[in-house]
Coordinates of N, CA, C and O in Angstrom, one line a residue:
M20 N -44.0 21.4 8.3 CA -43.8 20.8 7.1 C -42.4 20.8 6.6 O -41.9 19.8 6.0
A21 N -41.7 21.9 6.8 CA -40.3 22.1 6.4 C -39.4 21.1 7.1 O -38.5 20.6 6.6
G22 N -39.7 20.9 8.4 CA -39.0 19.9 9.2 C -39.0 18.5 8.7 O -38.1 17.8 8.7
V23 N -40.2 18.2 8.2 CA -40.4 16.8 7.6 C -39.6 16.7 6.3 O -39.0 15.6 6.1
M24 N -39.6 17.7 5.5 CA -38.9 17.7 4.3 C -37.4 17.6 4.5 O -36.7 16.8 3.9
A25 N -36.9 18.3 5.5 CA -35.5 18.3 5.9 C -35.1 16.9 6.4 O -34.1 16.3 6.0
Y26 N -36.0 16.3 7.2 CA -35.7 14.9 7.7 C -35.7 14.0 6.5 O -34.8 13.1 6.5
F27 N -36.6 14.1 5.6 CA -36.7 13.2 4.5 C -35.5 13.3 3.6 O -34.9 12.3 3.2
K28 N -34.9 14.5 3.4 CA -33.7 14.7 2.6 C -32.5 14.0 3.2 O -31.7 13.3 2.6
V29 N -32.4 14.2 4.6 CA -31.3 13.6 5.3 C -31.4 12.1 5.3 O -30.4 11.4 5.0
S30 N -32.6 11.6 5.6 CA -32.7 10.1 5.6 C -32.5 9.5 4.2 O -32.0 8.4 4.1
Y31 N -33.0 10.2 3.2 CA -32.8 9.7 1.8 C -31.4 9.6 1.5 O -30.9 8.6 0.9
K32 N -30.6 10.6 1.8 CA -29.2 10.6 1.5 C -28.5 9.5 2.3 O -27.6 8.8 1.8
R33 N -28.8 9.4 3.6 CA -28.2 8.4 4.4 C -28.5 7.0 3.9 O -27.6 6.1 3.9
F34 N -29.7 6.7 3.4 CA -30.0 5.4 2.9 C -29.2 5.2 1.6 O -28.7 4.1 1.4
G35 N -29.1 6.2 0.8 CA -28.3 6.1 -0.4 C -26.8 5.8 -0.1 O -26.1 5.1 -0.9
D36 N -26.3 6.4 1.0 CA -24.9 6.2 1.4 C -24.7 4.8 2.0 O -23.6 4.2 1.9
S37 N -25.8 4.3 2.6 CA -25.6 3.0 3.3 C -25.5 1.8 2.3 O -24.9 0.8 2.7
V38 N -26.0 1.9 1.1 CA -25.9 0.8 0.1 C -24.5 0.6 -0.3 O -24.0 -0.5 -0.2
P39 N -23.7 1.6 -0.7 CA -22.3 1.3 -1.0 C -21.5 0.9 0.2 O -20.6 0.1 0.0
M40 N -21.8 1.4 1.4 CA -21.1 1.0 2.5 C -21.3 -0.5 2.8 O -20.4 -1.2 3.2
S41 N -22.5 -0.9 2.6 CA -22.9 -2.3 2.9 C -22.1 -3.2 1.9 O -21.6 -4.3 2.2
I42 N -22.1 -2.8 0.6 CA -21.4 -3.6 -0.4 C -19.9 -3.6 -0.1 O -19.3 -4.7 -0.1
D43 N -19.4 -2.5 0.4 CA -17.9 -2.5 0.8 C -17.7 -3.5 1.9 O -16.8 -4.3 1.9
R44 N -18.5 -3.4 2.9 CA -18.3 -4.2 4.1 C -18.5 -5.7 3.8 O -17.7 -6.5 4.2
L45 N -19.6 -6.0 3.1 CA -19.9 -7.4 2.8 C -19.0 -8.1 1.8 O -18.6 -9.3 2.0
L46 N -18.7 -7.4 0.7 CA -18.0 -8.1 -0.4 C -16.5 -7.8 -0.4 O -15.7 -8.7 -0.4
L47 N -16.2 -6.5 -0.5 CA -14.8 -6.1 -0.7 C -13.9 -6.5 0.5 O -12.8 -7.0 0.3
R48 N -14.4 -6.2 1.7 CA -13.5 -6.5 2.9 C -13.4 -8.0 3.1 O -12.3 -8.5 3.4
K49 N -14.4 -8.7 2.9 CA -14.3 -10.2 3.0 C -13.4 -10.7 1.9 O -12.6 -11.6 2.2
F50 N -13.5 -10.2 0.7 CA -12.6 -10.6 -0.4 C -11.1 -10.3 0.0 O -10.3 -11.2 -0.2
S51 N -10.9 -9.1 0.5 CA -9.5 -8.8 0.8 C -8.9 -9.6 1.9 O -7.8 -10.0 1.9
T52 N -9.7 -9.9 2.9 CA -9.3 -10.8 4.0 C -9.0 -12.2 3.5 O -8.0 -12.8 3.9
S53 N -9.9 -12.7 2.7 CA -9.7 -14.0 2.1 C -8.4 -14.1 1.3 O -7.6 -15.0 1.3
M54 N -8.2 -13.0 0.5 CA -7.0 -13.0 -0.4 C -5.8 -12.9 0.4 O -4.8 -13.6 0.1
R55 N -5.8 -12.1 1.5 CA -4.6 -12.0 2.3 C -4.2 -13.4 2.9 O -3.1 -13.8 2.9
E56 N -5.3 -14.1 3.5 CA -5.0 -15.4 4.1 C -4.5 -16.4 3.1 O -3.6 -17.1 3.4
T57 N -5.1 -16.4 1.9 CA -4.6 -17.3 0.8 C -3.2 -17.0 0.4 O -2.4 -17.9 0.2
L58 N -2.8 -15.7 0.3 CA -1.4 -15.4 -0.1 C -0.5 -15.8 1.0 O 0.6 -16.3 0.7
I59 N -0.8 -15.6 2.2 CA 0.1 -15.9 3.4 C 0.3 -17.4 3.4 O 1.4 -17.9 3.6
E60 N -0.8 -18.2 3.2 CA -0.7 -19.6 3.2 C 0.1 -20.1 2.0 O 0.9 -21.0 2.1
G61 N -0.2 -19.6 0.8 CA 0.4 -20.0 -0.4 C 1.9 -19.7 -0.4 O 2.7 -20.5 -0.9
L62 N 2.3 -18.6 0.2 CA 3.7 -18.2 0.2 C 4.4 -18.8 1.4 O 5.6 -18.8 1.5
S63 N 3.7 -19.3 2.4 CA 4.2 -19.9 3.6 C 5.1 -18.9 4.3 O 6.2 -19.3 4.7
L64 N 4.7 -17.7 4.4 CA 5.5 -16.6 5.0 C 5.9 -16.9 6.4 O 7.0 -16.6 6.8
F65 N 5.0 -17.4 7.2 CA 5.3 -17.6 8.6 C 5.8 -19.0 9.0 O 6.0 -19.3 10.1
Q66 N 5.9 -19.8 7.9 CA 6.4 -21.1 8.2 C 7.8 -21.4 7.5 O 8.4 -22.4 7.6
S67 N 8.2 -20.4 6.7 CA 9.5 -20.5 5.9 C 10.7 -20.3 6.8 O 10.6 -19.6 7.8
E68 N 11.8 -20.8 6.3 CA 13.1 -20.6 6.9 C 13.5 -19.2 6.6 O 13.0 -18.5 5.7
Q69 N 14.4 -18.7 7.4 CA 14.9 -17.3 7.2 C 15.5 -17.1 5.9 O 15.4 -16.1 5.2
T70 N 16.3 -18.1 5.4 CA 16.9 -18.0 4.1 C 15.9 -17.9 2.9 O 16.1 -17.2 2.0
E71 N 14.8 -18.6 3.1 CA 13.7 -18.6 2.1 C 13.1 -17.2 2.0 O 12.7 -16.7 1.0
L72 N 12.9 -16.6 3.2 CA 12.3 -15.3 3.3 C 13.3 -14.3 2.7 O 12.8 -13.3 2.0
A73 N 14.5 -14.5 2.9 CA 15.5 -13.6 2.3 C 15.5 -13.6 0.8 O 15.7 -12.6 0.1
K74 N 15.3 -14.8 0.2 CA 15.1 -14.9 -1.2 C 13.9 -14.1 -1.8 O 14.0 -13.5 -2.8
L75 N 12.8 -14.2 -1.0 CA 11.6 -13.5 -1.5 C 11.8 -12.0 -1.5 O 11.3 -11.3 -2.3
F76 N 12.6 -11.5 -0.5 CA 12.8 -10.0 -0.4 C 14.2 -9.6 -0.9 O 14.6 -8.4 -0.6
H77 N 14.8 -10.4 -1.7 CA 16.2 -10.1 -2.2 C 16.1 -9.0 -3.2 O 15.2 -9.0 -4.1
E78 N 17.0 -8.1 -3.2 CA 17.0 -7.0 -4.2 C 18.0 -7.3 -5.3 O 19.1 -7.9 -5.1
D79 N 17.7 -7.0 -6.5 CA 18.5 -7.2 -7.7 C 19.8 -6.5 -7.5 O 19.9 -5.3 -7.2
P80 N 21.0 -7.2 -7.7 CA 22.3 -6.6 -7.6 C 22.5 -5.4 -8.5 O 23.2 -4.5 -8.1
H81 N 21.9 -5.4 -9.7 CA 22.0 -4.3 -10.6 C 21.4 -3.0 -9.9 O 22.0 -1.9 -10.0
I82 N 20.3 -3.2 -9.3 CA 19.6 -2.1 -8.6 C 20.5 -1.5 -7.5 O 20.6 -0.3 -7.3
V83 N 21.1 -2.5 -6.7 CA 22.0 -2.1 -5.6 C 23.1 -1.2 -6.1 O 23.5 -0.2 -5.6
Q84 N 23.7 -1.7 -7.2 CA 24.9 -1.0 -7.8 C 24.5 0.4 -8.3 O 25.2 1.4 -8.1
T85 N 23.3 0.4 -9.0 CA 22.8 1.7 -9.5 C 22.6 2.7 -8.3 O 22.9 3.9 -8.4
R86 N 22.0 2.2 -7.3 CA 21.8 3.1 -6.1 C 23.1 3.6 -5.5 O 23.2 4.8 -5.3
K87 N 24.0 2.8 -5.4 CA 25.3 3.2 -4.8 C 26.0 4.2 -5.8 O 26.5 5.2 -5.3
S88 N 25.9 4.0 -7.0 CA 26.4 5.0 -8.0 C 25.7 6.3 -7.9 O 26.4 7.4 -7.9
L89 N 24.4 6.3 -7.8 CA 23.7 7.5 -7.7 C 23.9 8.3 -6.4 O 24.0 9.5 -6.4
V90 N 24.1 7.5 -5.3 CA 24.5 8.2 -4.0 C 25.8 8.8 -4.1 O 26.0 10.0 -3.7
E91 N 26.8 8.2 -4.7 CA 28.1 8.7 -4.9 C 28.1 10.0 -5.8 O 28.7 11.0 -5.5
R92 N 27.3 9.9 -6.8 CA 27.2 11.0 -7.7 C 26.5 12.2 -7.0 O 26.9 13.4 -7.2
E93 N 25.5 11.9 -6.2 CA 24.9 13.0 -5.4 C 25.9 13.7 -4.5 O 25.9 14.9 -4.3
K94 N 26.7 12.9 -3.8 CA 27.8 13.4 -2.9 C 28.7 14.3 -3.7 O 29.1 15.4 -3.2
Q95 N 29.1 13.9 -4.9 CA 30.0 14.7 -5.7 C 29.4 16.0 -6.1 O 30.0 17.1 -6.0
L96 N 28.1 16.0 -6.5 CA 27.4 17.2 -6.9 C 27.2 18.1 -5.7 O 27.3 19.4 -5.8
Q97 N 27.0 17.6 -4.5 CA 26.9 18.4 -3.3 C 28.2 19.1 -3.0 O 28.2 20.2 -2.6
R98 N 29.3 18.3 -3.1 CA 30.6 18.9 -2.9 C 30.9 20.1 -3.8 O 31.4 21.1 -3.5
I99 N 30.6 19.9 -5.1 CA 30.8 20.9 -6.1 C 29.9 22.1 -5.8 O 30.3 23.3 -5.9
W100 N 28.7 21.9 -5.4 CA 27.7 23.0 -5.2 C 28.2 23.7 -3.9 O 28.1 25.0 -3.9
N101 N 28.6 23.0 -2.9 CA 29.1 23.7 -1.7 C 30.4 24.5 -1.8 O 30.7 25.4 -1.0
S102 N 31.2 24.1 -2.8 CA 32.5 24.7 -3.0 C 32.4 26.0 -3.8 O 33.4 26.7 -3.9
R103 N 31.2 26.4 -4.3 CA 31.1 27.6 -5.0 C 31.2 28.8 -4.2 O 30.9 29.1 -3.2

């Protein structure tokens, strides 16, 4: 009798786990696949010229300048720290 109860508990839990897994597989993954395809088509990523792709991934000049400034500042602080 104990074996039957153990089997029932395991199968009950497995059934409970299979419902969210089915929802994930049927709805969410199909939705994400559809969204990915729509975005790729809408942005024409694989049909665009190289210059158009560069515009999409272009970094703001202000951010570039800030990064360069921070890297230089880090180097200065490292020199000061190492000279102690």
